[in-house]
Coordinates of C-alpha atoms and ligand atoms in Angstrom, one line a residue:
M1 CA 0.0 0.0 0.0
D2 CA 1.3 3.5 -0.9
E3 CA 1.7 6.2 1.7
P4 CA -1.6 8.1 2.2
R5 CA -1.7 11.2 0.1
F6 CA -2.5 14.6 1.8
E7 CA -3.8 17.3 -0.6
L8 CA -2.2 20.5 0.8
A9 CA -3.9 23.8 0.4
W10 CA -2.0 26.6 -1.4
T11 CA -1.6 29.9 0.5
R12 CA -3.8 32.6 -1.0
E13 CA -0.6 34.3 -2.3
E14 CA 0.5 31.2 -4.1
G15 CA -2.9 30.6 -5.6
A16 CA -3.1 34.2 -6.8
A17 CA 0.4 34.0 -8.3
R18 CA -0.6 30.9 -10.3
A19 CA -3.8 32.3 -11.6
A20 CA -2.2 35.7 -12.5
L21 CA 0.6 33.9 -14.4
G22 CA -1.9 31.7 -16.2
F23 CA -3.9 34.8 -17.2
R24 CA -0.9 36.6 -18.6
Q25 CA 0.2 33.5 -20.6
R26 CA -3.3 32.9 -22.0
F27 CA -4.5 36.5 -22.6
G28 CA -1.2 38.4 -23.0
T29 CA -2.2 41.2 -20.6
D30 CA -2.4 41.6 -16.8
P31 CA -5.6 40.8 -14.9
V32 CA -7.1 43.6 -12.9
G33 CA -7.2 41.4 -9.8
V34 CA -7.2 37.9 -8.4
W35 CA -10.0 36.5 -6.2
A36 CA -10.2 33.3 -4.1
A37 CA -13.3 31.3 -3.0
P38 CA -13.1 28.2 -0.7
G39 CA -14.5 24.8 -1.0
R40 CA -16.5 23.5 2.0
V41 CA -17.3 20.6 4.2
N42 CA -20.6 20.5 6.0
I43 CA -20.1 19.4 9.6
I44 CA -23.7 18.3 10.0
G45 CA -27.1 19.0 8.5
E46 CA -27.2 17.1 5.2
H47 CA -30.1 17.5 2.6
T48 CA -31.7 20.0 4.9
D49 CA -31.1 23.2 3.0
Y50 CA -33.8 22.7 0.3
N51 CA -36.2 21.7 3.2
Q52 CA -35.8 25.2 4.8
G53 CA -33.7 23.5 7.5
L54 CA -30.4 24.1 9.2
C55 CA -26.9 23.1 8.3
A56 CA -23.4 23.8 9.7
P57 CA -20.6 24.1 7.1
I58 CA -17.0 25.4 7.4
A59 CA -14.9 26.9 4.5
L60 CA -11.9 24.8 3.6
P61 CA -8.4 26.3 3.2
H62 CA -8.5 24.9 -0.3
C63 CA -9.7 27.6 -2.8
V64 CA -10.6 28.2 -6.4
Y65 CA -8.5 31.2 -7.7
A66 CA -9.6 33.4 -10.6
A67 CA -7.5 36.1 -12.3
V68 CA -10.0 38.4 -14.0
A69 CA -10.4 41.4 -16.3
P70 CA -13.5 42.9 -17.8
S71 CA -14.2 42.2 -21.5
S72 CA -15.2 45.0 -23.9
D73 CA -17.7 43.0 -26.0
D74 CA -20.0 41.3 -23.5
T75 CA -18.4 37.9 -24.1
V76 CA -17.1 35.6 -21.4
R77 CA -13.7 34.0 -22.1
L78 CA -12.3 31.4 -19.8
A79 CA -9.3 29.1 -19.5
S80 CA -8.1 27.0 -16.6
A81 CA -5.1 25.1 -15.4
Q82 CA -7.4 22.1 -14.9
S83 CA -8.7 22.0 -18.5
D84 CA -5.8 23.6 -20.4
G85 CA -6.0 21.1 -23.2
D86 CA -9.6 22.2 -24.0
G87 CA -8.6 25.6 -25.2
L88 CA -10.7 28.7 -24.5
W89 CA -14.3 28.5 -23.2
E90 CA -16.1 31.4 -24.9
L91 CA -19.7 32.5 -25.0
P92 CA -21.5 35.9 -25.6
M93 CA -23.7 36.8 -22.7
S94 CA -26.6 37.1 -25.1
E95 CA -26.4 33.3 -25.6
V96 CA -26.7 32.6 -21.8
R97 CA -30.1 31.2 -20.9
P98 CA -31.4 28.0 -19.3
G99 CA -30.7 24.9 -21.5
N100 CA -28.2 26.7 -23.7
V101 CA -24.9 26.6 -21.9
N102 CA -22.5 23.6 -21.7
G103 CA -19.2 22.9 -20.0
W104 CA -17.6 24.3 -16.8
G105 CA -18.0 27.9 -18.0
A106 CA -21.8 27.5 -17.2
Y107 CA -20.9 28.1 -13.5
V108 CA -19.3 31.4 -14.4
A109 CA -21.5 32.8 -17.2
G110 CA -24.5 31.5 -15.2
T111 CA -23.4 33.6 -12.2
I112 CA -23.1 36.7 -14.3
W113 CA -26.5 35.9 -15.8
G114 CA -28.0 35.3 -12.3
M115 CA -26.6 38.7 -11.1
R116 CA -28.1 40.5 -14.1
Q117 CA -31.5 38.7 -13.5
R118 CA -31.4 40.1 -10.0
L119 CA -30.6 43.6 -11.3
M120 CA -27.0 43.7 -10.2
P121 CA -24.4 45.2 -12.5
A122 CA -22.2 42.4 -13.7
P123 CA -19.7 42.9 -16.6
A124 CA -18.7 40.1 -18.9
I125 CA -15.0 39.1 -18.2
S126 CA -12.0 37.2 -19.3
G127 CA -10.8 34.8 -16.5
Y128 CA -8.1 32.3 -15.8
V129 CA -8.9 29.7 -13.1
D130 CA -6.5 27.6 -11.0
S131 CA -7.7 25.5 -8.1
C132 CA -6.5 23.2 -5.3
V133 CA -10.1 22.2 -4.3
P134 CA -10.2 18.5 -5.3
F135 CA -12.6 18.1 -8.2
G136 CA -15.6 15.8 -8.0
A137 CA -14.9 15.1 -4.3
G138 CA -18.1 16.5 -2.9
L139 CA -16.2 19.5 -1.6
S140 CA -18.1 22.1 -3.7
S141 CA -15.4 22.9 -6.2
S142 CA -18.1 24.0 -8.6
A143 CA -19.9 26.3 -6.1
A144 CA -16.5 27.8 -5.3
L145 CA -16.1 28.5 -9.1
S146 CA -19.3 30.4 -9.2
C147 CA -18.5 32.2 -5.9
V148 CA -15.1 33.4 -7.0
F149 CA -16.6 35.1 -10.0
A150 CA -19.5 36.4 -7.9
V151 CA -17.1 38.4 -5.7
A152 CA -14.9 39.4 -8.6
E153 CA -18.0 40.7 -10.5
A154 CA -19.2 42.6 -7.5
A155 CA -15.8 44.3 -7.0
L156 CA -15.5 45.1 -10.8
A157 CA -18.9 46.7 -10.7
G158 CA -18.0 48.8 -7.6
M159 CA -20.5 47.2 -5.2
P160 CA -19.2 47.7 -1.6
D161 CA -18.7 44.4 0.2
S162 CA -21.3 43.7 3.0
A163 CA -23.2 40.8 4.5
G164 CA -26.2 41.8 2.6
L165 CA -24.4 41.8 -0.7
R166 CA -23.0 38.3 0.0
I167 CA -26.6 37.0 0.5
R168 CA -27.5 38.4 -2.9
L169 CA -24.4 36.8 -4.4
V170 CA -25.3 33.4 -2.9
D171 CA -28.7 33.7 -4.7
A172 CA -27.0 34.6 -8.0
A173 CA -24.5 31.7 -7.7
R174 CA -27.4 29.3 -6.9
D175 CA -29.3 30.6 -10.0
A176 CA -26.3 29.5 -12.1
E177 CA -26.4 26.0 -10.6
N178 CA -30.2 25.6 -10.6
Q179 CA -31.1 27.2 -13.8
I180 CA -28.0 27.3 -16.1
V181 CA -26.2 24.1 -15.1
G182 CA -29.5 22.4 -14.2
A183 CA -28.7 20.8 -10.8
P184 CA -31.6 21.4 -8.3
T185 CA -29.3 22.0 -5.2
G186 CA -30.1 24.1 -2.2
G187 CA -27.9 27.1 -1.0
L188 CA -25.5 25.3 1.4
D189 CA -22.4 25.3 -0.8
Q190 CA -22.6 28.8 -2.0
S191 CA -23.4 30.1 1.5
A192 CA -20.4 28.3 2.9
S193 CA -18.1 29.8 0.3
L194 CA -19.4 33.3 0.7
R195 CA -20.6 33.6 4.3
S196 CA -18.1 31.6 6.4
A197 CA -15.6 33.0 8.8
K198 CA -12.1 31.8 9.7
A199 CA -12.0 29.6 12.8
H200 CA -15.8 29.4 12.9
V201 CA -18.6 27.1 11.9
L202 CA -21.5 28.7 10.1
I203 CA -24.9 27.8 11.4
L204 CA -27.2 28.5 8.4
D205 CA -31.0 28.7 8.8
F206 CA -32.7 28.5 5.4
Q207 CA -36.1 29.3 6.8
N208 CA -35.2 32.9 7.3
N209 CA -31.9 33.0 5.5
T210 CA -29.9 33.9 8.7
A211 CA -26.4 32.8 9.6
R212 CA -24.7 32.6 12.9
Q213 CA -20.9 32.3 13.3
V214 CA -20.0 29.9 16.2
P215 CA -16.3 29.5 17.2
F216 CA -15.1 26.1 16.1
N217 CA -11.8 25.3 17.7
L218 CA -11.1 21.6 17.7
A219 CA -7.3 22.4 17.8
S220 CA -7.4 23.6 21.4
S221 CA -8.6 20.2 22.3
R222 CA -5.8 18.7 20.2
L223 CA -8.3 17.4 17.7
E224 CA -8.2 17.7 13.9
L225 CA -10.9 17.5 11.2
L226 CA -9.7 15.0 8.7
V227 CA -11.4 15.0 5.3
I228 CA -11.3 11.7 3.4
D229 CA -11.9 12.1 -0.3
T230 CA -13.1 8.6 -1.2
K231 CA -12.6 9.1 -5.0
A232 CA -16.0 7.5 -5.6
P233 CA -17.4 9.5 -8.5
H234 CA -19.9 12.1 -7.4
Q235 CA -22.5 13.9 -9.4
L236 CA -25.5 15.9 -8.5
N237 CA -27.3 16.3 -11.8
D238 CA -28.0 12.7 -12.6
G239 CA -31.5 12.6 -11.2
Q240 CA -30.9 11.0 -7.8
Y241 CA -30.5 14.3 -6.0
G242 CA -33.6 15.7 -7.6
A243 CA -35.5 12.5 -6.7
R244 CA -34.7 13.0 -3.0
R245 CA -35.8 16.6 -3.2
A246 CA -39.1 15.6 -4.9
S247 CA -39.8 13.0 -2.2
C248 CA -39.3 15.6 0.5
E249 CA -41.7 18.0 -1.3
A250 CA -44.3 15.2 -1.7
A251 CA -44.0 14.3 2.0
A252 CA -44.5 18.0 3.0
R253 CA -47.6 18.2 0.8
K254 CA -49.1 15.1 2.5
L255 CA -48.3 16.6 5.9
G256 CA -50.0 19.9 4.9
V257 CA -46.9 22.0 5.5
A258 CA -44.9 24.3 3.3
S259 CA -41.6 22.4 4.1
L260 CA -40.4 19.6 6.3
R261 CA -38.8 22.3 8.6
E262 CA -42.3 23.0 9.9
V263 CA -42.8 19.4 11.2
D264 CA -42.3 19.3 15.0
D265 CA -44.0 16.0 15.8
L266 CA -42.0 13.2 14.2
E267 CA -44.4 10.4 15.4
Q268 CA -47.4 12.1 14.0
A269 CA -45.6 12.6 10.7
M270 CA -44.7 8.9 10.6
R271 CA -48.3 8.0 11.3
V272 CA -49.4 10.0 8.2
L273 CA -46.5 9.0 5.9
G274 CA -45.9 5.5 7.1
P275 CA -42.4 4.8 8.7
D276 CA -41.4 2.3 6.1
T277 CA -42.5 4.1 2.9
V278 CA -39.9 6.0 0.8
E279 CA -41.5 9.4 1.7
G280 CA -41.6 8.4 5.4
R281 CA -37.9 7.5 5.5
R282 CA -36.8 10.5 3.5
A283 CA -38.8 12.8 5.8
R284 CA -37.5 11.1 9.0
H285 CA -34.0 11.8 7.8
V286 CA -34.7 15.5 7.3
I287 CA -36.6 16.0 10.5
T288 CA -34.0 14.2 12.7
E289 CA -31.1 15.8 10.9
I290 CA -32.4 19.3 11.6
A291 CA -32.7 18.4 15.3
R292 CA -29.1 17.2 15.2
V293 CA -27.9 20.5 13.8
K294 CA -29.6 22.2 16.8
E295 CA -27.8 19.8 19.1
F296 CA -24.5 20.4 17.3
E297 CA -24.8 24.1 17.8
Q298 CA -24.9 23.6 21.6
V299 CA -22.0 21.2 21.4
A300 CA -19.9 23.7 19.4
R301 CA -20.8 26.5 21.8
Q302 CA -19.8 24.4 24.8
G303 CA -16.8 22.6 23.2
S304 CA -18.3 19.3 24.4
W305 CA -16.8 17.4 21.6
E306 CA -17.4 14.0 23.1
E307 CA -21.0 14.3 21.9
L308 CA -19.8 14.4 18.3
G309 CA -19.3 10.7 18.0
R310 CA -23.0 10.0 18.6
L311 CA -24.2 12.9 16.5
F312 CA -22.0 11.9 13.5
Q313 CA -23.0 8.3 13.8
E314 CA -26.7 9.1 13.9
S315 CA -26.4 11.4 10.9
H316 CA -24.4 8.9 8.8
D317 CA -26.8 6.0 9.6
S318 CA -29.8 8.2 8.7
L319 CA -28.2 9.2 5.4
R320 CA -27.3 5.5 4.8
Y321 CA -30.5 3.8 5.7
D322 CA -33.3 6.4 5.5
Y323 CA -32.0 8.8 2.8
E324 CA -30.0 6.1 0.9
V325 CA -27.3 8.4 -0.4
T326 CA -24.2 6.6 0.8
V327 CA -22.1 4.3 -1.3
P328 CA -19.8 1.4 0.0
E329 CA -16.7 3.7 -0.2
L330 CA -18.4 6.2 2.2
D331 CA -19.4 3.5 4.7
V332 CA -16.0 1.8 4.6
A333 CA -14.3 5.2 5.2
V334 CA -16.4 5.9 8.2
E335 CA -16.0 2.4 9.7
S336 CA -12.3 2.2 9.1
A337 CA -11.7 5.7 10.5
L338 CA -13.5 4.9 13.7
A339 CA -11.7 1.5 14.0
A340 CA -8.3 3.3 13.6
G341 CA -9.1 5.7 16.5
A342 CA -11.2 8.6 15.1
H343 CA -13.7 10.0 17.7
A344 CA -16.4 10.7 15.1
A345 CA -16.9 10.2 11.4
R346 CA -19.7 10.7 8.9
M347 CA -20.2 11.4 5.2
T348 CA -20.4 15.0 4.2
G349 CA -22.1 16.8 1.3
G350 CA -24.7 15.3 -1.1
G351 CA -23.5 11.7 -1.0
F352 CA -23.5 9.3 -4.0
G353 CA -19.7 9.3 -3.7
G354 CA -17.7 12.2 -2.4
S355 CA -16.0 12.7 1.0
V356 CA -16.2 11.7 4.7
I357 CA -15.1 13.9 7.6
A358 CA -13.6 12.5 10.8
V359 CA -12.7 14.2 14.1
V360 CA -9.3 12.7 15.1
P361 CA -6.9 13.3 18.0
A362 CA -4.0 15.1 16.4
E363 CA -1.5 12.4 17.3
R364 CA -3.6 9.7 15.6
L365 CA -3.9 11.5 12.2
Q366 CA -1.4 9.3 10.4
R367 CA -2.8 6.1 12.0
V368 CA -6.3 6.9 10.8
A369 CA -5.1 7.8 7.3
N370 CA -3.2 4.5 7.2
G371 CA -6.2 2.5 8.5
V372 CA -8.6 4.0 5.9
S373 CA -6.1 3.5 3.1
A374 CA -5.6 -0.2 4.2
A375 CA -9.3 -0.8 4.3
F376 CA -9.7 0.7 0.9
A377 CA -7.0 -1.5 -0.6
Q378 CA -8.6 -4.5 1.0
A379 CA -12.0 -3.7 -0.4
G380 CA -10.5 -3.2 -3.9
F381 CA -11.3 0.6 -4.0
A382 CA -9.0 3.2 -5.5
P383 CA -6.7 4.9 -2.9
P384 CA -8.4 7.7 -1.1
A385 CA -6.9 11.1 -0.5
F386 CA -6.8 13.2 2.7
L387 CA -7.1 16.9 3.5
L388 CA -7.1 18.9 6.8
G389 CA -10.3 20.7 7.3
T390 CA -9.2 23.9 9.1
P391 CA -12.1 26.4 9.2
S392 CA -10.9 29.1 6.9
A393 CA -11.8 32.5 5.4
P394 CA -14.6 33.1 2.9
A395 CA -14.4 34.3 -0.7
A396 CA -12.4 37.5 -1.1
R397 CA -10.0 39.5 -3.3
V398 CA -6.4 38.4 -2.9
V399 CA -4.5 40.9 -5.1
Ligands
LIG1 C1 -25.0 19.2 -2.2 C2 -25.9 20.4 -2.5 C3 -26.3 21.2 -1.3 C4 -26.9 20.3 -0.2 C5 -25.9 19.1 0.0 C6 -26.5 18.1 1.0 O1 -23.8 19.7 -1.7 O2 -25.3 21.2 -3.5 O3 -27.2 22.2 -1.7 O4 -28.2 19.9 -0.5 O5 -25.6 18.4 -1.2 O6 -26.6 18.6 2.2

């Protein structure tokens, strides 16, 4: 078995230098600035965002970087270090509408489109992208791509940064994903990238669109947040995600509520839906998961980390058996991380592949990474990769 591989985050200066260099080489001029937007992990509260519920993400130190300059002809031109062989991605903004945009540039042009739909000034741009957010790992590399251009656009248009502006940018970035890319996701990923704060976990409430920053300092208890990228392929626009969302909406209709957030009596809901029906199981996940986020907020405020093991286990089991979004790689990663000495472990993000998070005593990091890698080798899975999930800063200008 090979040594476990850790994906290190670039410093913001290093990321900015890479993106600026790529821009100069590709476009032959200097960019007007470089922006960064982080990927995320959700600590708890999965598939709750589109049910008007609560979730609790942090921003990763791993960012998408974009070197940007306004374009004079209302055409978006993009290149990236990750798809250099593909040449320039190019599209006039007049062509940007639902169903008409293909490729990774849809996240960028879609965000500009979303801002314009929402009556924000948003110039077309040339942009060069470089990223150390692992791609396809369920760590929101694509939301970060939208968000890095959202903050760049706002700055180019002279909009002063504020909490209120960032809420509007979340909406525009989500428009890109929902309407231009065509994935019916909630707002968790974009909110994490735009509204997080360093050293804090963001408690998001989608019922009233509020956010609370709670200090999240595992390190003072000599704990680390280990992110395990299982390398199991992950996609949100293949229908499974939308099917989960549709079941939740159908369950809410049967219960006579606008969203599952409004359900406060689980037993009564199960009597109406049936505890073993698909809708009953999907609703039970959402209702219990929202309750777990509330518990988690208290745990984080008190630093009572010993509670995390139970909360993470309940969340993972609920996603595995009731919501049915785990895959064998996620289950094996959780089980092997716990067996090797992690205090808590669960899948994070949408599921169907993607990543697991584990809370691990600092001195056992290597042991847990080794244990998970060995279990993957034994199961015949591709080798996983590892990241450290230090709660980091939100999207911002770097230079
Ligand atoms: C994906 C979606 C989010 C959220 C999570 C599950 O990351 O993009 O909106 O629904 O799955 O919590």
